Short mmCIF file of C-alpha atoms and ligand atoms in Angstrom, two decimals:
data_model
loop_
_atom_site.label_atom_id
_atom_site.label_comp_id
_atom_site.label_asym_id
_atom_site.label_seq_id
_atom_site.Cartn_x
_atom_site.Cartn_y
_atom_site.Cartn_z
CA MET A 1293 58.25 -30.94 39.40
CA ILE A 1294 61.53 -29.24 40.25
CA LEU A 1295 61.35 -25.47 39.68
CA ASP A 1296 64.72 -24.79 38.09
CA GLY A 1297 65.51 -21.19 39.07
CA LYS A 1298 68.96 -21.45 37.57
CA ALA A 1299 67.52 -22.28 34.11
CA VAL A 1300 64.85 -19.55 34.34
CA SER A 1301 67.48 -17.03 35.42
CA GLU A 1302 69.76 -17.97 32.49
CA LYS A 1303 66.87 -17.52 30.07
CA ARG A 1304 65.94 -14.11 31.54
CA LEU A 1305 69.54 -12.89 31.49
CA GLU A 1306 69.94 -13.86 27.82
CA LEU A 1307 66.71 -12.05 26.96
CA LEU A 1308 67.77 -9.01 28.99
CA LYS A 1309 71.14 -8.89 27.22
CA GLU A 1310 69.32 -8.65 23.87
CA GLN A 1311 66.93 -5.99 25.18
CA ILE A 1312 69.79 -3.87 26.52
CA GLU A 1313 71.64 -4.18 23.22
CA GLU A 1314 68.54 -3.14 21.26
CA SER A 1315 67.87 -0.18 23.58
CA GLY A 1316 71.19 1.49 22.83
CA LEU A 1317 71.39 2.31 26.55
CA TYR A 1318 74.33 1.60 28.81
CA PRO A 1319 72.81 1.02 32.26
CA ARG A 1320 75.15 1.32 35.23
CA LEU A 1321 74.91 -0.18 38.71
CA ALA A 1322 76.91 0.92 41.74
CA THR A 1323 77.31 -1.38 44.73
CA ILE A 1324 78.37 -0.32 48.20
CA ILE A 1325 79.81 -2.91 50.55
CA VAL A 1326 80.90 -2.14 54.10
CA GLY A 1327 83.44 -4.49 55.68
CA GLU A 1328 84.87 -7.87 54.75
CA ASP A 1329 82.08 -10.41 55.30
CA PRO A 1330 83.01 -13.24 52.88
CA ALA A 1331 79.41 -14.16 51.99
CA SER A 1332 78.52 -10.52 51.23
CA LYS A 1333 81.68 -10.12 49.16
CA LEU A 1334 80.81 -13.24 47.19
CA TYR A 1335 77.25 -12.01 46.52
CA VAL A 1336 78.52 -8.62 45.35
CA ARG A 1337 81.08 -10.27 43.06
CA MET A 1338 78.29 -12.40 41.54
CA LYS A 1339 76.22 -9.26 40.94
CA HIS A 1340 79.11 -7.55 39.13
CA ARG A 1341 79.71 -10.68 37.04
CA ALA A 1342 76.02 -10.72 36.02
CA CYS A 1343 76.28 -7.03 35.07
CA GLU A 1344 79.20 -7.74 32.79
CA ARG A 1345 77.36 -10.61 31.14
CA VAL A 1346 74.25 -8.59 30.20
CA GLY A 1347 75.92 -5.32 29.23
CA ILE A 1348 75.45 -3.31 32.42
CA GLY A 1349 78.40 -1.22 33.60
CA SER A 1350 79.17 -1.52 37.30
CA ILE A 1351 81.31 0.13 39.93
CA ALA A 1352 82.08 -1.20 43.40
CA ILE A 1353 82.50 1.05 46.41
CA GLU A 1354 84.19 -0.66 49.34
CA LEU A 1355 84.12 0.97 52.76
CA PRO A 1356 85.98 -0.27 55.85
CA GLU A 1357 84.32 -2.41 58.54
CA ASP A 1358 84.37 0.55 60.97
CA ALA A 1359 82.77 3.04 58.54
CA SER A 1360 80.25 5.41 60.15
CA THR A 1361 76.65 6.01 59.06
CA LYS A 1362 77.80 9.42 57.82
CA GLN A 1363 80.47 7.89 55.56
CA VAL A 1364 77.96 5.46 54.03
CA LEU A 1365 75.43 8.28 53.55
CA GLU A 1366 78.08 10.38 51.79
CA ALA A 1367 78.80 7.52 49.38
CA VAL A 1368 75.06 7.10 48.70
CA ARG A 1369 74.58 10.84 48.09
CA ARG A 1370 77.49 10.96 45.67
CA LEU A 1371 75.90 8.15 43.67
CA ASN A 1372 72.43 9.79 43.89
CA ASN A 1373 73.92 12.88 42.26
CA ASP A 1374 75.93 11.02 39.63
CA PRO A 1375 73.93 11.06 36.36
CA ASP A 1376 76.02 8.15 35.03
CA ILE A 1377 74.72 5.82 37.77
CA ASN A 1378 71.23 4.33 37.32
CA GLY A 1379 71.07 1.81 40.15
CA ILE A 1380 72.44 1.80 43.70
CA LEU A 1381 72.71 -1.35 45.79
CA VAL A 1382 73.90 -1.25 49.39
CA GLN A 1383 74.78 -4.82 50.33
CA LEU A 1384 73.08 -5.91 53.57
CA PRO A 1385 73.60 -6.62 56.40
CA LEU A 1386 75.56 -3.51 57.35
CA PRO A 1387 77.83 -3.54 60.43
CA PRO A 1388 75.94 -2.70 63.65
CA GLN A 1389 77.26 0.88 64.00
CA VAL A 1390 75.69 1.83 60.65
CA GLU A 1391 71.99 2.78 60.75
CA THR A 1392 70.54 0.60 58.02
CA GLY A 1393 67.20 2.44 57.88
CA SER A 1394 68.86 5.83 57.37
CA VAL A 1395 71.01 4.43 54.58
CA ILE A 1396 68.08 2.82 52.75
CA ASN A 1397 66.00 6.00 53.12
CA ALA A 1398 68.86 8.05 51.63
CA ILE A 1399 68.92 6.13 48.34
CA ALA A 1400 67.15 8.06 45.56
CA PRO A 1401 63.94 6.04 45.02
CA GLU A 1402 64.46 6.14 41.22
CA LYS A 1403 67.84 4.41 41.71
CA ASP A 1404 66.66 1.97 44.41
CA VAL A 1405 67.00 -1.23 42.37
CA ASP A 1406 66.68 -3.35 45.53
CA GLY A 1407 63.20 -1.89 46.08
CA PHE A 1408 63.75 -1.42 49.83
CA HIS A 1409 63.06 2.36 49.99
CA PRO A 1410 59.71 3.15 51.67
CA CYS A 1411 58.57 4.90 48.46
CA ASN A 1412 59.09 1.71 46.48
CA LEU A 1413 57.57 -0.51 49.19
CA GLY A 1414 54.63 1.93 49.32
CA ARG A 1415 54.11 1.74 45.56
CA LEU A 1416 54.18 -2.04 45.82
CA LEU A 1417 51.55 -1.90 48.58
CA ALA A 1418 49.44 0.39 46.38
CA GLY A 1419 49.58 -2.25 43.63
CA ASP A 1420 51.67 -0.04 41.32
CA PRO A 1421 55.31 -1.02 41.87
CA ILE A 1422 58.29 0.36 39.95
CA PHE A 1423 61.02 -1.58 41.75
CA ALA A 1424 59.90 -4.61 43.76
CA PRO A 1425 62.48 -6.37 45.96
CA CYS A 1426 64.45 -8.83 43.85
CA THR A 1427 63.96 -12.10 45.74
CA PRO A 1428 60.15 -12.04 45.88
CA GLN A 1429 60.01 -10.67 42.33
CA GLY A 1430 62.20 -13.62 41.30
CA ILE A 1431 59.78 -16.04 42.96
CA MET A 1432 56.83 -14.49 41.09
CA THR A 1433 58.81 -14.90 37.86
CA ILE A 1434 59.43 -18.61 38.57
CA LEU A 1435 55.71 -19.12 39.29
CA GLU A 1436 54.83 -17.34 36.02
CA GLU A 1437 57.42 -19.23 33.95
CA TYR A 1438 56.10 -22.57 35.20
CA ARG A 1439 52.47 -21.40 34.77
CA ILE A 1440 51.63 -22.12 38.40
CA PRO A 1441 48.18 -20.68 39.10
CA ILE A 1442 48.14 -17.89 41.70
CA GLN A 1443 44.68 -16.32 41.41
CA GLY A 1444 42.39 -17.54 44.17
CA GLN A 1445 45.06 -19.86 45.62
CA GLN A 1446 45.86 -20.04 49.32
CA ALA A 1447 49.39 -18.66 49.68
CA VAL A 1448 51.21 -18.88 53.01
CA VAL A 1449 54.40 -16.87 53.51
CA VAL A 1450 56.46 -17.81 56.56
CA GLY A 1451 58.67 -14.84 57.51
CA ARG A 1452 57.87 -11.12 57.65
CA SER A 1453 61.15 -9.42 56.70
CA ILE A 1454 61.22 -6.21 54.66
CA ASP A 1455 63.34 -7.78 51.90
CA VAL A 1456 61.44 -11.07 51.46
CA GLY A 1457 58.37 -11.96 53.57
CA ARG A 1458 56.38 -8.73 53.43
CA PRO A 1459 56.94 -7.87 49.75
CA MET A 1460 56.35 -11.54 48.84
CA ALA A 1461 52.95 -11.43 50.52
CA ILE A 1462 52.01 -8.20 48.72
CA LEU A 1463 53.13 -9.47 45.30
CA LEU A 1464 51.03 -12.62 45.81
CA LEU A 1465 48.09 -10.49 46.96
CA ASN A 1466 48.48 -8.21 43.92
CA ALA A 1467 48.27 -11.40 41.81
CA ASP A 1468 44.95 -12.26 43.51
CA ALA A 1469 46.11 -14.99 45.89
CA THR A 1470 44.55 -15.28 49.34
CA VAL A 1471 47.57 -14.58 51.49
CA THR A 1472 48.50 -15.48 55.06
CA ILE A 1473 51.72 -14.13 56.60
CA CYS A 1474 53.12 -16.32 59.37
CA HIS A 1475 56.00 -15.59 61.75
CA SER A 1476 57.59 -16.64 65.02
CA LYS A 1477 54.51 -15.65 67.07
CA THR A 1478 51.92 -17.34 64.83
CA ARG A 1479 49.58 -19.71 66.67
CA ASP A 1480 49.08 -23.11 65.02
CA LEU A 1481 51.81 -22.38 62.48
CA GLU A 1482 51.83 -25.93 61.14
CA ASP A 1483 48.05 -25.88 60.54
CA GLU A 1484 48.43 -22.62 58.61
CA MET A 1485 51.22 -24.13 56.52
CA ARG A 1486 49.17 -27.26 55.78
CA GLY A 1487 46.48 -25.06 54.24
CA ALA A 1488 48.85 -23.62 51.63
CA ASP A 1489 48.55 -24.21 47.90
CA ILE A 1490 51.69 -22.05 47.60
CA LEU A 1491 54.04 -22.22 50.59
CA VAL A 1492 56.96 -19.78 50.78
CA SER A 1493 59.48 -20.40 53.54
CA ALA A 1494 61.77 -17.46 54.35
CA VAL A 1495 62.76 -18.45 57.87
CA GLY A 1496 66.46 -19.27 57.80
CA ARG A 1497 66.30 -22.55 59.68
CA LEU A 1498 67.66 -25.79 58.28
CA GLY A 1499 65.04 -28.54 58.14
CA PHE A 1500 62.24 -26.12 59.10
CA VAL A 1501 59.70 -27.43 56.54
CA ARG A 1502 58.91 -31.12 56.96
CA PRO A 1503 56.55 -33.14 54.72
CA ASP A 1504 53.77 -33.29 57.35
CA MET A 1505 53.46 -29.47 57.11
CA VAL A 1506 52.84 -29.54 53.34
CA LYS A 1507 49.54 -30.10 51.56
CA ALA A 1508 49.80 -32.85 48.92
CA GLY A 1509 50.47 -31.26 45.53
CA ALA A 1510 51.40 -27.83 46.96
CA THR A 1511 54.01 -25.56 45.41
CA VAL A 1512 56.89 -25.14 47.87
CA ILE A 1513 59.27 -22.19 47.52
CA ASP A 1514 62.43 -22.33 49.63
CA VAL A 1515 64.10 -18.98 50.34
CA GLY A 1516 66.36 -20.31 53.13
CA ILE A 1517 70.13 -19.94 53.03
CA ASN A 1518 71.57 -22.21 55.72
CA TYR A 1519 74.98 -23.86 55.97
CA ASP A 1520 75.54 -27.20 57.73
CA GLU A 1521 78.65 -28.06 59.80
CA GLU A 1522 80.48 -29.10 56.63
CA GLY A 1523 79.77 -25.73 55.02
CA LYS A 1524 77.24 -27.20 52.58
CA LEU A 1525 74.34 -24.95 51.52
CA HIS A 1526 70.74 -25.96 52.36
CA GLY A 1527 67.39 -24.20 52.32
CA ASP A 1528 64.66 -24.29 54.99
CA VAL A 1529 62.96 -27.30 53.42
CA ASP A 1530 63.78 -30.96 54.01
CA PHE A 1531 64.04 -31.26 50.22
CA GLU A 1532 64.30 -35.04 49.72
CA ALA A 1533 61.30 -35.76 51.97
CA VAL A 1534 59.12 -32.81 50.89
CA ARG A 1535 59.62 -33.35 47.15
CA GLU A 1536 57.68 -36.61 47.44
CA ARG A 1537 54.63 -34.71 48.68
CA ALA A 1538 54.85 -31.35 46.90
CA GLY A 1539 53.53 -30.78 43.38
CA ALA A 1540 56.39 -28.39 42.61
CA ILE A 1541 59.43 -27.36 44.63
CA THR A 1542 62.49 -25.10 44.34
CA PRO A 1543 65.86 -26.68 45.17
CA VAL A 1544 68.66 -25.00 47.14
CA PRO A 1545 71.01 -24.17 45.54
CA GLY A 1546 69.67 -23.50 42.05
CA GLY A 1547 66.18 -22.30 42.96
CA VAL A 1548 65.39 -18.83 44.25
CA GLY A 1549 69.01 -17.59 44.60
CA PRO A 1550 69.88 -17.19 40.90
CA MET A 1551 66.56 -15.41 40.29
CA THR A 1552 67.44 -12.65 42.78
CA ILE A 1553 70.41 -11.58 40.67
CA ALA A 1554 68.46 -11.80 37.40
CA MET A 1555 65.78 -9.50 38.86
CA LEU A 1556 68.45 -7.06 40.05
CA MET A 1557 69.69 -6.84 36.47
CA GLU A 1558 66.14 -6.29 35.17
CA ASN A 1559 65.53 -3.57 37.78
CA THR A 1560 68.77 -1.83 36.79
CA PHE A 1561 67.73 -1.80 33.13
CA ARG A 1562 64.34 -0.43 34.19
CA ALA A 1563 66.10 2.34 36.15
CA ALA A 1564 68.16 3.23 33.07
CA ARG A 1565 65.03 3.33 30.88
CA LEU A 1566 63.30 5.58 33.41
CA ALA A 1567 66.30 7.91 33.55
CA ALA A 1568 66.36 8.07 29.76
CA CYS A 1569 62.66 9.01 29.79
CA TYR A 1570 63.20 11.77 32.35
CA ASN A 1571 66.08 13.15 30.32
CA ASN A 1572 64.02 12.93 27.15
CA THR A 1573 66.93 11.36 25.31
CA VAL A 1574 65.77 7.87 24.32
CA LEU A 1575 62.43 5.95 24.36
N1 LIG B 2207 71.85 -9.23 51.33
C1 LIG B 2207 71.23 -10.42 51.11
N2 LIG B 2207 70.33 -10.30 50.11
C2 LIG B 2207 70.37 -9.02 49.68
C3 LIG B 2207 69.68 -8.29 48.66
O1 LIG B 2207 68.82 -8.78 47.94
N3 LIG B 2207 70.04 -6.99 48.54
C4 LIG B 2207 70.97 -6.41 49.34
N4 LIG B 2207 71.23 -5.12 49.15
N5 LIG B 2207 71.61 -7.06 50.28
C5 LIG B 2207 71.33 -8.35 50.46
#
């Protein structure tokens, strides 16, 4: 079975558009991008396009490649204090002179629609998340939409990043999976992977997952974004070979990627609903 993230994302965005309309709210997202990286610019453009489609207002703040940490922090603080802005997204990676941790920590947790602030990661760890990071939340949504059992299943997450691997493992744990987190120092990595009922690869290496590392019938989730010499996009998984062995698999493109943006839109609407509650205006 091919897990069609594009189709699930379309369905969620349509539903969200209706919910936003019914709410009478006008959620607003602000993005901050530093520099001219073409991939980052493309991602940010896609996020603004999704906003427009579902009825979320958006503003884009563009800072120069040589911006200092202080300049980025000032932009974040302005948005924190702007009551018209519900969600703040700082596009990563930031240039090396900007302290990424300081910037993430400066975002008001109630506007942190990426879910990267330690308060939001802590709530996730406590099993009571408000904003979970969008990519792993998107993966959970795909698993739910396709009714893939999670409870009691062996889930193996390869990769331990703050934006994908770690929150993915916690979301799966919160859904009662038995979770193993693997990384570059893991002994017997392939044996661990072969034990997975649900295998999530967030490594960033083309051809990393081969069929001999996959249990027959397993669900394989590919979070990789890798470009070959011709500029063609691939995931971490050798898709054509692994699909023969897996029970269910996400393609790249059209799998996890579109879900990330849909979850960002859902988180922004949640931020707007929360703000409305605090202000005692609606809901
Ligand atoms: N860069 C790549 N993915 C992401 C994401 O989900 N959020 C942000 N802020 N930056 C990214």
